[in-house]
Amino acid sequence: MRGWWPIFKRELLSYYVTPLAWVVMTSFLVLQGMHFYVLVAQLAAQGSQGADAGPVQSFFGGTVLLYLPLLFVCPVLTMRLFAEERRSGTIEALLTTPVHVLGVVLGKYLAVLVAYVVMWLPTVLYMALVARHGDVQWPVVGAGYLGMFAVGAGYLAVGTMTSALTRSQLAAAITSAMAIIGLFMLGIGAFILPDGPGRELCAYVSVWGQMNDFSRGIIDTRRLVLDATLVVVPLFITVRAVESWRAP
Amino acid sequence: MIEVEKLSKYYGSLAAVRDVSFRVGSGQVVGFLGPNGAGKSTTLRVLAGFVGASSGRVRIGGHDIEDERLEALGNIGYMPETAPLYVEMRVTEQLRFRAELKGVGRPGGRKAIAKEVSRVIERATIADVADVPISELSKGYRQRVALADALLGSPPLLILDEPSAGLDPNQIREVRSLIRDLGGEQTVLISSHILPEIEATCSEVVVIDQGTLVAMGTIADIRREQAPVAIRLVLSGVVEAALVAIEEHEVVENCTVAEGPHTQLVVQLKSEMVNDVGGATAKLVACCVATGALVREASPEAPSLEDVFSRLTRSEGERMEGGP
C-alpha cells in the first residue's frame, strides 16, 4: 500500500485544477436538477403524498435518469487516471519511486471515488428541500445514496481498469462506457427474458432492480456483494496490468 | 553500488540489450555512452526498475531489483530522458509530491519535506521558478526540475539519462559542475552521447553499441586500448627517401604529410600493431635514420574521445571494411 496517500492527494487536486471535473460536475448537476424538478412537478400535479411513493423514492428508484448519466460520467472521470500518465511519460517517474503498485492503483481509484462522492453532495440539498415541505425518512435517503455509491464504485473501478489498458484517454473512455453500458443492458434482460436462471441472473445484475430496492430502504447484501465484486475484480486486473508494463 | 550480470532485454525478437555485465563502485561518476539506439535508455530503465530484464540480474546497493524492488528503488534517484513532470503543478508542488512518494518526510513530516525541497531547488538553481506552473517553464527549466526531483532525499545512486539535453551552455556548465560535486558523496551513472560532457564529469565510462558492451574502464585506459595507433613524426634534413620508406613500411597503413618549418607526418599503423606501438615507433625511427633523415620528434598521437567512441561504436561490418 506504500505511496497511496500522496498519489491520492495529487489525483484529487488534479481533478479540480483542470476544467474537466468542473464541466462534468456542472453537467451532472444540471441533469440531476432537471430530473428532480420534473419529478417534484409531476408529483405535485398528481397530489401524491407519503414517503414511500414520494419524491425521495422516485428520485432514487423511479426513473433511469438518476443513473443514466453515470454511464458517461464515470468513464470521463476515470479515463485519464493511467492513460494520461502513460501518454505524458510521468508513469516512468511514478513507477521508479519506492511505492507499491497496489498503492498507486488504490491512490488513484480512491481519488476518483472521492471526486464522485463530491459530485453527488450537492444533491443532498434536494432532500433538504423536500424535508422543508414534508416528511423525509433519512434512512431511506441514506440507502438511496449507498446504492448510488456502490453502483458508481463499480463503474469507476471498470473505468480505472480500462484506463490502464490503453495509452489513449479517448479509447479508455469509450471502452469503459461500452463495458458499463453492457452491464446496464444486461439488467434489461430481467424485463424481457422468460422466467428462469437467465432472467434471475439479469435481475441480479440489474442496476434498475438494485436502485428500486435501495430507494425503498431495502439494503440487499447480495447486491452489495455484486458491487464489491465489480470493484475488486477490475482493480485486481488494473494492478496486474500495471505490473505487466515492466514484464521481462 | 551497481552490479549488472549478463543483463539482456528483448522486445519480441528484437534484442535491445544483450548479455551486458558491469559494476559501478560507490562514489564514482560513470558515463554511460553509446550512439542513439544502442540500448542506453533501456539499460537505465532496467536499472531504475521501470522495465523488467528478460534475463540476468541487477543489484542496486546490494538489493536485487526484482526480488527486493522497493529497497533497491529506495537507493535510486532517477531522471528519465524525457524529464516527465506533472505540468498542471507548480515546481514546489511537484517536488513536495515526489518527496512524499520517496518517503523523504519520514520521520520529520512536512518540515523535513519543505527543507529538502528548498535544498534541491537551490542545488538545481531553480529558485526563480519555484512557484511557477510547470506548463509555463522552458525545456531547460523542466530539465532542471527533473534533476532536482532525482536529487530529492540524497539517494546513494543517481541515474541521469541525458541530463543536459535542452540546456543552454551556461546551464550545461552548471549541471556539469553539480554532477562533479555529487561525485564522492553519491554514485552517479550518467548517460549521454555528448562526449565533452562525459569527459568533463566522469572518471569512468561504460560504452555499449547495438545492445552489447564494447568497452568499460577509465577514459584514459580506454583511450590507450582503443587508440588507433598513430604516430607523429617530425623530420628534417633530407626527407624524401624517408617518406618513401615509411609509406612502404610493413607496419604502416597510411601516412599524411604536412609541410612546415619541418616535415610533419601522421603515420597510421596497421591494426595488428595496436599492442606494439612502441616497437613500431622504434622501427619507423630506425627506418628514417637509415635513409639519412633527422628525426626531431616521434610521439604517439592521442586520439580524441570522439575518435575512440566512433571506433568503438561502428558496426562490425564497418570495422572490417574501415580498419582502425
Coordinates of C-alpha atoms in Angstrom, one line a residue:
Chain A
M1 CA 0.0 0.0 0.0
R2 CA 3.0 2.3 0.3
G3 CA 2.6 5.5 -1.6
W4 CA -1.2 5.7 -1.9
W5 CA -1.7 8.8 0.2
P6 CA 0.5 11.3 -1.8
I7 CA -0.9 9.8 -5.1
F8 CA -4.5 10.1 -3.7
K9 CA -3.9 13.8 -2.8
R10 CA -2.3 14.6 -6.2
E11 CA -5.0 13.0 -8.2
L12 CA -7.8 14.7 -6.3
L13 CA -6.0 18.0 -6.6
S14 CA -5.5 17.5 -10.4
Y15 CA -9.3 17.0 -10.9
Y16 CA -10.0 20.4 -9.6
V17 CA -7.2 22.3 -11.3
T18 CA -8.3 21.2 -14.7
P19 CA -11.7 22.2 -16.3
L20 CA -12.7 18.6 -16.8
A21 CA -14.1 17.9 -13.3
W22 CA -16.0 21.2 -13.2
V23 CA -17.5 20.6 -16.7
V24 CA -18.6 17.0 -15.7
M25 CA -19.9 18.1 -12.3
T26 CA -21.8 21.0 -13.7
S27 CA -23.4 18.9 -16.5
F28 CA -24.2 16.2 -14.0
L29 CA -25.9 18.6 -11.5
V30 CA -27.8 20.3 -14.3
L31 CA -29.2 16.9 -15.4
Q32 CA -30.0 15.8 -11.8
G33 CA -31.6 19.2 -11.1
M34 CA -33.8 18.8 -14.1
H35 CA -34.6 15.3 -13.1
F36 CA -35.5 16.3 -9.6
Y37 CA -37.6 19.3 -10.8
V38 CA -39.6 17.1 -13.3
L39 CA -40.3 14.5 -10.5
V40 CA -41.4 17.0 -8.0
A41 CA -43.6 18.9 -10.5
Q42 CA -45.2 15.6 -11.6
L43 CA -45.8 14.5 -8.0
A44 CA -47.2 17.9 -7.1
A45 CA -49.6 17.7 -10.1
Q46 CA -50.8 14.3 -9.0
G47 CA -51.1 15.4 -5.4
S48 CA -49.2 12.3 -4.4
Q49 CA -48.2 12.2 -0.7
G50 CA -46.3 9.9 1.6
A51 CA -42.6 9.0 1.8
D52 CA -42.9 5.6 0.1
A53 CA -44.1 6.9 -3.2
G54 CA -42.8 10.4 -2.7
P55 CA -40.0 12.4 -4.3
V56 CA -37.2 10.6 -2.4
Q57 CA -38.2 7.1 -3.6
S58 CA -38.9 8.4 -7.1
F59 CA -35.6 10.2 -7.3
F60 CA -33.5 7.2 -6.4
G61 CA -35.6 4.4 -7.9
G62 CA -38.3 5.8 -10.1
T63 CA -36.5 6.6 -13.3
V64 CA -33.4 5.8 -15.2
L65 CA -32.4 9.5 -15.3
L66 CA -30.6 9.1 -12.0
Y67 CA -28.1 6.6 -13.2
L68 CA -28.1 7.0 -16.9
P69 CA -25.7 9.9 -16.7
L70 CA -23.3 7.7 -14.8
L71 CA -22.8 5.5 -17.9
F72 CA -20.9 8.5 -19.3
V73 CA -19.8 10.4 -16.3
C74 CA -17.8 7.5 -14.8
P75 CA -15.7 6.9 -18.0
V76 CA -14.9 10.6 -18.3
L77 CA -13.8 10.8 -14.6
T78 CA -11.5 7.7 -14.9
M79 CA -10.2 8.0 -18.5
R80 CA -7.1 10.0 -17.6
L81 CA -6.0 8.0 -14.5
F82 CA -3.4 5.9 -16.2
A83 CA -3.7 6.7 -19.9
E84 CA -2.6 10.3 -19.3
E85 CA 0.4 9.2 -17.2
R86 CA 1.5 6.8 -19.9
R87 CA 1.0 9.4 -22.7
S88 CA 3.0 12.1 -20.9
G89 CA 5.6 9.7 -19.6
T90 CA 5.1 10.6 -15.9
I91 CA 4.3 6.9 -15.3
E92 CA 8.1 6.2 -15.6
A93 CA 8.9 8.6 -12.8
L94 CA 6.0 7.3 -10.7
L95 CA 6.9 3.6 -11.0
T96 CA 10.6 4.2 -10.3
T97 CA 9.9 5.5 -6.8
P98 CA 9.7 3.1 -3.9
V99 CA 5.9 2.6 -4.0
H100 CA 3.7 -0.5 -4.3
V101 CA 1.7 -0.9 -7.5
L102 CA -1.3 -1.6 -5.3
G103 CA -0.7 1.8 -3.6
V104 CA -0.6 3.5 -7.0
V105 CA -3.8 1.9 -8.1
L106 CA -5.7 2.5 -4.9
G107 CA -4.5 6.1 -4.5
K108 CA -5.8 6.9 -8.0
Y109 CA -9.1 4.9 -7.5
L110 CA -9.8 6.4 -4.1
A111 CA -9.3 9.9 -5.5
V112 CA -11.8 9.4 -8.3
L113 CA -14.2 7.8 -5.8
V114 CA -14.0 10.9 -3.6
A115 CA -14.5 13.1 -6.7
Y116 CA -17.6 11.0 -7.5
V117 CA -18.9 11.4 -3.9
V118 CA -18.3 15.2 -4.1
M119 CA -20.2 15.3 -7.3
W120 CA -23.3 13.8 -5.6
L121 CA -23.0 16.0 -2.4
P122 CA -25.0 19.0 -3.8
T123 CA -28.0 16.7 -4.4
V124 CA -28.4 16.4 -0.6
L125 CA -29.9 19.9 -0.9
Y126 CA -32.8 18.4 -2.9
M127 CA -33.5 16.1 0.1
A128 CA -33.2 19.1 2.4
L129 CA -35.7 20.9 0.2
V130 CA -38.2 18.0 0.4
A131 CA -37.7 17.9 4.2
R132 CA -38.8 21.5 4.5
H133 CA -42.1 20.7 2.9
G134 CA -42.8 17.3 4.1
D135 CA -41.5 14.2 5.9
V136 CA -38.3 12.6 4.8
Q137 CA -37.2 9.2 6.0
W138 CA -33.5 9.8 6.3
P139 CA -32.6 6.1 6.5
V140 CA -34.3 5.7 3.1
V141 CA -32.3 8.6 1.8
G142 CA -29.1 7.0 3.2
A143 CA -29.9 3.7 1.5
G144 CA -30.5 5.5 -1.8
Y145 CA -27.1 7.2 -1.6
L146 CA -25.5 3.9 -0.5
G147 CA -26.9 2.3 -3.7
M148 CA -25.6 5.1 -5.9
F149 CA -22.2 4.9 -4.1
A150 CA -22.0 1.1 -4.6
V151 CA -23.0 1.3 -8.3
G152 CA -20.7 4.2 -9.0
A153 CA -17.8 2.5 -7.2
G154 CA -18.1 -0.5 -9.6
Y155 CA -18.3 1.7 -12.7
L156 CA -15.3 3.7 -11.6
A157 CA -13.3 0.5 -11.0
V158 CA -14.1 -0.6 -14.5
G159 CA -13.0 2.8 -15.8
T160 CA -9.8 2.6 -13.8
M161 CA -9.1 -0.7 -15.4
T162 CA -9.7 0.4 -19.0
S163 CA -7.5 3.5 -18.4
A164 CA -4.7 1.1 -17.5
L165 CA -5.2 -0.9 -20.7
T166 CA -4.6 1.8 -23.2
R167 CA -2.5 4.9 -23.7
S168 CA -5.4 6.9 -25.2
Q169 CA -7.8 8.6 -22.9
L170 CA -10.5 8.5 -25.6
A171 CA -10.1 4.8 -26.1
A172 CA -10.2 4.3 -22.3
A173 CA -13.4 6.3 -22.0
I174 CA -15.1 4.5 -25.0
T175 CA -14.0 1.1 -23.7
S176 CA -15.3 1.7 -20.2
A177 CA -18.5 3.3 -21.4
M178 CA -19.1 0.2 -23.6
A179 CA -18.4 -2.2 -20.6
I180 CA -20.6 -0.2 -18.3
I181 CA -23.4 0.1 -20.9
G182 CA -23.1 -3.7 -21.4
L183 CA -23.6 -4.3 -17.7
F184 CA -26.6 -1.9 -17.8
M185 CA -28.1 -3.6 -20.8
L186 CA -27.7 -7.0 -19.1
G187 CA -30.1 -5.8 -16.5
I188 CA -32.8 -5.1 -19.1
G189 CA -32.9 -8.9 -19.6
A190 CA -34.9 -9.0 -16.3
F191 CA -37.8 -7.4 -18.1
I192 CA -37.7 -9.2 -21.4
L193 CA -36.5 -12.8 -20.7
P194 CA -38.9 -15.6 -19.7
D195 CA -38.7 -16.9 -16.1
G196 CA -35.6 -19.0 -15.5
P197 CA -32.0 -18.7 -14.5
G198 CA -31.2 -16.2 -17.3
R199 CA -33.8 -13.8 -16.0
E200 CA -32.7 -14.3 -12.4
L201 CA -29.1 -13.5 -13.4
C202 CA -30.2 -10.4 -15.3
A203 CA -32.3 -9.3 -12.3
Y204 CA -29.3 -9.9 -10.0
V205 CA -27.1 -7.6 -12.0
S206 CA -29.8 -5.0 -12.8
V207 CA -29.0 -1.5 -11.6
W208 CA -32.7 -0.8 -12.0
G209 CA -33.6 -3.6 -9.7
Q210 CA -30.9 -2.6 -7.2
M211 CA -32.0 1.0 -7.0
N212 CA -35.6 0.0 -6.8
D213 CA -34.8 -1.9 -3.6
F214 CA -32.4 0.7 -2.2
S215 CA -34.8 3.6 -2.9
R216 CA -37.3 1.8 -0.6
G217 CA -34.7 1.5 2.1
I218 CA -34.1 -2.2 1.4
I219 CA -30.4 -2.9 1.6
D220 CA -29.9 -6.2 -0.2
T221 CA -26.5 -7.5 0.7
R222 CA -26.4 -9.7 -2.4
R223 CA -26.4 -6.5 -4.5
L224 CA -23.6 -5.1 -2.3
V225 CA -21.6 -8.3 -2.9
L226 CA -22.0 -7.9 -6.6
D227 CA -20.9 -4.2 -6.4
A228 CA -17.9 -5.2 -4.3
T229 CA -17.0 -7.8 -6.9
L230 CA -17.3 -5.2 -9.6
V231 CA -14.8 -3.1 -7.6
V232 CA -12.3 -5.8 -6.6
V233 CA -12.0 -7.7 -9.9
P234 CA -11.3 -4.7 -12.1
L235 CA -8.9 -3.2 -9.6
F236 CA -7.1 -6.6 -9.4
I237 CA -6.8 -6.6 -13.2
T238 CA -5.5 -3.0 -13.1
V239 CA -2.8 -4.0 -10.6
R240 CA -1.8 -6.8 -12.9
A241 CA -1.9 -4.6 -16.0
V242 CA 0.4 -2.0 -14.4
E243 CA 2.8 -4.8 -13.2
S244 CA 2.8 -6.2 -16.7
W245 CA 4.3 -2.9 -18.2
R246 CA 7.6 -4.0 -16.7
A247 CA 7.2 -7.6 -17.9
P248 CA 10.5 -9.2 -18.9
Chain B
M1 CA 26.6 0.2 -5.8
I2 CA 25.5 -1.2 -9.2
E3 CA 26.1 -4.8 -10.1
V4 CA 24.8 -5.9 -13.5
E5 CA 25.3 -9.5 -14.5
K6 CA 24.5 -10.8 -18.0
L7 CA 21.6 -8.4 -18.5
S8 CA 19.5 -9.0 -21.6
K9 CA 16.3 -7.3 -22.7
Y10 CA 14.3 -8.4 -25.7
Y11 CA 11.3 -6.7 -27.2
G12 CA 9.7 -9.6 -29.0
S13 CA 12.6 -10.9 -31.2
L14 CA 14.5 -7.6 -31.1
A15 CA 17.4 -7.6 -28.7
A16 CA 17.7 -4.1 -27.1
V17 CA 20.4 -5.2 -24.7
R18 CA 22.4 -8.5 -24.8
D19 CA 24.5 -10.0 -22.1
V20 CA 25.7 -6.8 -20.6
S21 CA 27.7 -7.0 -17.3
F22 CA 29.4 -4.2 -15.4
R23 CA 29.9 -2.9 -11.9
V24 CA 30.0 0.6 -10.5
G25 CA 31.5 1.3 -7.1
S26 CA 30.3 3.8 -4.5
G27 CA 31.1 7.4 -5.1
Q28 CA 32.0 7.0 -8.7
V29 CA 30.8 9.2 -11.5
V30 CA 30.4 6.9 -14.5
G31 CA 29.4 7.8 -18.0
F32 CA 27.2 5.5 -20.0
L33 CA 28.0 6.0 -23.6
G34 CA 26.6 4.8 -26.9
P35 CA 25.1 6.0 -30.1
N36 CA 21.4 6.6 -30.5
G37 CA 19.5 3.2 -30.3
A38 CA 22.4 1.5 -28.7
G39 CA 20.3 0.4 -25.7
K40 CA 21.4 3.1 -23.2
S41 CA 17.9 4.1 -22.1
T42 CA 16.7 0.6 -22.0
T43 CA 19.6 -0.4 -19.7
L44 CA 19.0 2.6 -17.5
R45 CA 15.2 1.8 -17.3
V46 CA 16.1 -1.7 -16.2
L47 CA 18.4 -0.4 -13.6
A48 CA 15.8 2.1 -12.4
G49 CA 13.2 -0.7 -12.1
F50 CA 10.9 0.6 -14.8
V51 CA 11.5 -2.2 -17.3
G52 CA 12.0 -5.8 -16.3
A53 CA 15.0 -7.7 -17.6
S54 CA 14.5 -10.7 -20.0
S55 CA 17.4 -12.4 -18.3
G56 CA 20.3 -11.5 -16.0
R57 CA 20.5 -9.8 -12.6
V58 CA 20.7 -6.2 -11.4
R59 CA 21.6 -5.3 -7.8
I60 CA 21.4 -1.8 -6.5
G61 CA 23.1 -1.2 -3.2
G62 CA 23.1 -4.9 -2.6
H63 CA 19.4 -5.3 -3.3
D64 CA 18.0 -7.3 -6.3
I65 CA 15.9 -5.0 -8.4
E66 CA 13.3 -7.9 -8.9
D67 CA 13.3 -9.6 -5.5
E68 CA 13.8 -6.5 -3.3
R69 CA 12.3 -4.0 -5.6
L70 CA 11.3 -1.3 -3.1
E71 CA 14.6 -1.5 -1.1
A72 CA 16.5 -1.2 -4.4
L73 CA 14.4 1.7 -5.6
G74 CA 14.9 3.5 -2.3
N75 CA 18.5 3.8 -3.2
I76 CA 17.9 5.4 -6.6
G77 CA 17.2 9.0 -7.8
Y78 CA 16.3 8.5 -11.5
M79 CA 15.9 11.2 -14.1
P80 CA 14.3 9.8 -17.2
E81 CA 15.4 11.0 -20.7
T82 CA 12.1 12.8 -21.3
A83 CA 12.1 14.6 -17.9
P84 CA 8.4 13.8 -17.3
L85 CA 6.6 16.2 -15.0
Y86 CA 3.1 17.0 -14.0
V87 CA 2.5 20.1 -16.0
E88 CA -0.5 21.2 -14.0
M89 CA 1.5 21.5 -10.8
R90 CA 3.8 24.3 -9.6
V91 CA 7.5 23.4 -9.2
T92 CA 7.4 23.2 -5.4
E93 CA 4.1 21.2 -5.5
Q94 CA 5.7 18.7 -7.9
L95 CA 8.8 18.4 -5.7
R96 CA 6.8 18.1 -2.5
F97 CA 4.6 15.4 -4.1
R98 CA 7.7 13.5 -5.2
A99 CA 9.4 13.9 -1.8
E100 CA 6.4 12.4 -0.1
L101 CA 6.4 9.5 -2.6
K102 CA 10.1 8.8 -1.9
G103 CA 9.4 8.9 1.8
V104 CA 11.6 12.0 2.4
G105 CA 9.3 13.2 5.2
R106 CA 9.6 10.0 7.3
P107 CA 10.3 10.9 10.0
G108 CA 10.0 14.7 10.2
G109 CA 6.8 15.3 8.4
R110 CA 6.1 18.5 6.5
K111 CA 9.0 20.5 7.8
A112 CA 11.5 17.9 6.7
I113 CA 9.9 17.8 3.2
A114 CA 9.9 21.6 2.9
K115 CA 13.6 21.7 4.0
E116 CA 14.5 19.0 1.4
V117 CA 12.6 20.7 -1.4
S118 CA 14.3 24.0 -0.6
R119 CA 17.7 22.2 -0.7
V120 CA 17.2 20.6 -4.1
I121 CA 15.7 23.8 -5.6
E122 CA 18.9 25.6 -4.6
R123 CA 21.1 22.9 -5.9
A124 CA 19.4 22.8 -9.3
T125 CA 19.3 26.6 -9.3
I126 CA 15.5 26.8 -10.0
A127 CA 14.6 29.1 -7.1
D128 CA 13.4 31.8 -9.5
V129 CA 10.7 29.5 -10.9
A130 CA 9.7 27.7 -7.7
D131 CA 6.2 29.0 -7.7
V132 CA 5.7 28.9 -11.5
P133 CA 3.4 26.2 -13.0
I134 CA 5.5 23.6 -14.8
S135 CA 3.4 24.1 -18.0
E136 CA 4.9 27.6 -18.3
L137 CA 8.5 26.5 -18.0
S138 CA 11.0 26.2 -20.8
K139 CA 12.6 22.9 -21.7
G140 CA 15.8 23.9 -19.9
Y141 CA 14.0 24.7 -16.7
R142 CA 11.9 21.5 -16.9
Q143 CA 15.1 19.5 -17.3
R144 CA 16.5 21.1 -14.1
V145 CA 13.2 20.5 -12.2
A146 CA 13.6 16.8 -13.2
L147 CA 17.2 16.9 -12.0
A148 CA 16.0 18.4 -8.7
D149 CA 13.5 15.6 -8.4
A150 CA 16.2 13.0 -8.8
L151 CA 18.2 14.7 -6.0
L152 CA 15.4 14.5 -3.5
G153 CA 16.3 12.5 -0.4
S154 CA 20.0 12.4 -1.4
P155 CA 19.8 8.8 -2.8
P156 CA 23.1 6.9 -2.8
L157 CA 22.7 6.4 -6.6
L158 CA 21.7 8.9 -9.2
I159 CA 20.8 7.6 -12.7
L160 CA 20.6 10.5 -15.1
D161 CA 19.5 9.9 -18.7
E162 CA 20.8 12.7 -20.9
P163 CA 20.7 15.3 -18.1
S164 CA 21.8 18.3 -20.1
A165 CA 19.6 17.8 -23.2
G166 CA 17.9 21.1 -23.9
L167 CA 20.1 23.2 -21.7
D168 CA 21.9 26.4 -22.8
P169 CA 25.7 26.5 -22.5
N170 CA 25.6 28.2 -19.1
Q171 CA 23.1 25.8 -17.7
I172 CA 25.2 22.9 -19.1
R173 CA 28.2 24.2 -17.2
E174 CA 26.2 24.5 -14.0
V175 CA 24.8 20.9 -14.4
R176 CA 28.3 19.5 -15.0
S177 CA 29.6 21.3 -12.0
L178 CA 26.8 20.0 -9.9
I179 CA 27.4 16.4 -11.1
R180 CA 31.1 16.7 -10.4
D181 CA 30.3 18.0 -6.9
L182 CA 28.0 15.0 -6.3
G183 CA 30.7 12.5 -7.1
G184 CA 32.3 11.1 -3.9
E185 CA 29.2 11.5 -1.8
Q186 CA 26.8 9.9 -4.3
T187 CA 27.3 7.4 -7.1
V188 CA 26.3 8.9 -10.5
L189 CA 25.5 7.0 -13.7
I190 CA 25.1 9.5 -16.4
S191 CA 24.0 8.6 -19.9
S192 CA 24.9 10.8 -22.8
H193 CA 26.2 10.9 -26.3
I194 CA 27.7 14.4 -25.8
L195 CA 31.3 13.3 -25.3
P196 CA 32.7 16.6 -23.9
E197 CA 30.1 16.3 -21.1
I198 CA 31.2 12.8 -20.2
E199 CA 34.8 13.8 -20.4
A200 CA 34.2 16.8 -18.1
T201 CA 32.2 14.9 -15.5
C202 CA 33.1 11.2 -15.4
S203 CA 36.1 9.3 -14.3
E204 CA 35.0 6.1 -15.9
V205 CA 32.8 5.1 -18.8
V206 CA 30.8 2.1 -20.0
V207 CA 30.3 2.0 -23.7
I208 CA 27.5 0.0 -25.4
D209 CA 26.7 -0.4 -29.0
Q210 CA 23.9 -2.4 -30.6
G211 CA 22.9 -3.7 -27.1
T212 CA 26.3 -5.1 -26.2
L213 CA 29.0 -3.8 -24.0
V214 CA 32.0 -2.8 -26.1
A215 CA 34.3 -1.1 -23.5
M216 CA 34.5 -0.3 -19.9
G217 CA 37.1 1.4 -17.7
T218 CA 38.7 4.8 -17.1
I219 CA 38.7 7.2 -20.1
A220 CA 42.5 7.1 -20.1
D221 CA 42.6 3.3 -20.2
I222 CA 40.0 3.1 -23.0
R223 CA 41.9 5.7 -25.0
R224 CA 45.1 3.7 -24.5
E225 CA 43.5 0.5 -25.5
Q226 CA 41.4 1.8 -28.4
A227 CA 44.0 4.3 -29.6
P228 CA 44.2 4.0 -33.4
V229 CA 47.8 3.6 -33.4
A230 CA 49.0 6.7 -35.0
I231 CA 52.5 8.1 -34.6
R232 CA 53.5 11.7 -35.1
L233 CA 56.9 12.1 -36.7
V234 CA 58.8 15.4 -37.2
L235 CA 61.6 15.1 -39.7
S236 CA 64.2 17.5 -41.0
G237 CA 67.2 17.3 -43.4
V238 CA 66.8 15.1 -46.4
V239 CA 63.4 13.6 -46.0
E240 CA 62.3 12.4 -49.5
A241 CA 63.8 8.9 -49.2
A242 CA 62.5 8.6 -45.6
L243 CA 58.9 9.4 -46.8
V244 CA 59.0 6.7 -49.5
A245 CA 60.5 4.2 -47.0
I246 CA 57.8 5.0 -44.4
E247 CA 54.9 4.7 -46.9
E248 CA 56.2 1.3 -48.0
H249 CA 57.0 0.1 -44.5
E250 CA 55.2 -3.1 -43.4
V251 CA 53.7 -1.6 -40.2
V252 CA 52.2 1.4 -41.9
E253 CA 48.6 1.6 -43.1
N254 CA 48.8 5.2 -44.4
C255 CA 50.6 8.4 -43.9
T256 CA 49.7 12.1 -44.2
V257 CA 52.4 14.7 -44.6
A258 CA 52.1 18.4 -43.5
E259 CA 54.8 20.9 -44.6
G260 CA 56.1 23.5 -42.2
P261 CA 59.4 24.6 -40.9
H262 CA 59.9 20.8 -40.6
T263 CA 58.2 17.9 -42.3
Q264 CA 55.5 16.6 -40.1
L265 CA 54.0 13.1 -40.6
V266 CA 51.0 11.4 -39.0
V267 CA 51.6 7.7 -39.6
Q268 CA 48.6 5.5 -39.1
L269 CA 49.8 2.0 -38.1
K270 CA 48.2 -1.3 -39.2
S271 CA 45.6 -2.6 -36.7
E272 CA 47.8 -5.6 -35.7
M273 CA 50.3 -3.1 -34.2
V274 CA 47.8 -2.0 -31.5
N275 CA 49.7 -3.8 -28.9
D276 CA 53.2 -2.8 -30.0
V277 CA 53.1 0.9 -30.7
G278 CA 56.5 1.3 -29.0
G279 CA 58.0 -1.4 -31.2
A280 CA 56.5 0.1 -34.4
T281 CA 57.8 3.6 -33.4
A282 CA 61.3 2.3 -32.9
K283 CA 61.2 0.6 -36.4
L284 CA 60.0 3.8 -38.1
V285 CA 62.6 5.9 -36.4
A286 CA 65.3 3.4 -37.4
C287 CA 64.0 3.4 -40.9
C288 CA 64.1 7.2 -41.1
V289 CA 67.6 7.4 -39.7
A290 CA 68.8 4.7 -42.1
T291 CA 67.7 7.0 -45.0
G292 CA 69.6 9.9 -43.6
A293 CA 66.7 12.0 -42.3
L294 CA 66.9 13.6 -38.9
V295 CA 64.1 12.6 -36.5
R296 CA 63.3 15.6 -34.4
E297 CA 60.2 14.1 -32.7
A298 CA 58.4 10.8 -32.5
S299 CA 55.3 10.6 -30.4
P300 CA 52.0 8.6 -30.3
E301 CA 49.1 10.6 -31.5
A302 CA 46.5 10.7 -28.6
P303 CA 43.0 10.2 -30.1
S304 CA 40.1 12.4 -29.0
L305 CA 37.3 10.7 -27.1
E306 CA 35.2 11.2 -30.3
D307 CA 37.7 9.1 -32.2
V308 CA 37.6 6.4 -29.6
F309 CA 33.8 6.5 -29.4
S310 CA 33.5 6.4 -33.2
R311 CA 35.9 3.4 -33.3
L312 CA 34.0 1.5 -30.6
T313 CA 30.6 2.0 -31.9
R314 CA 31.0 1.4 -35.6
S315 CA 29.2 -1.8 -36.8
E316 CA 31.3 -4.9 -37.1
G317 CA 31.0 -4.7 -40.9
E318 CA 32.2 -1.1 -40.9
R319 CA 35.1 -2.1 -38.7
M320 CA 36.1 -4.9 -41.1
E321 CA 35.9 -2.6 -44.1
G322 CA 37.3 0.6 -42.5
G323 CA 40.1 -0.9 -40.5
P324 CA 41.3 1.1 -37.5

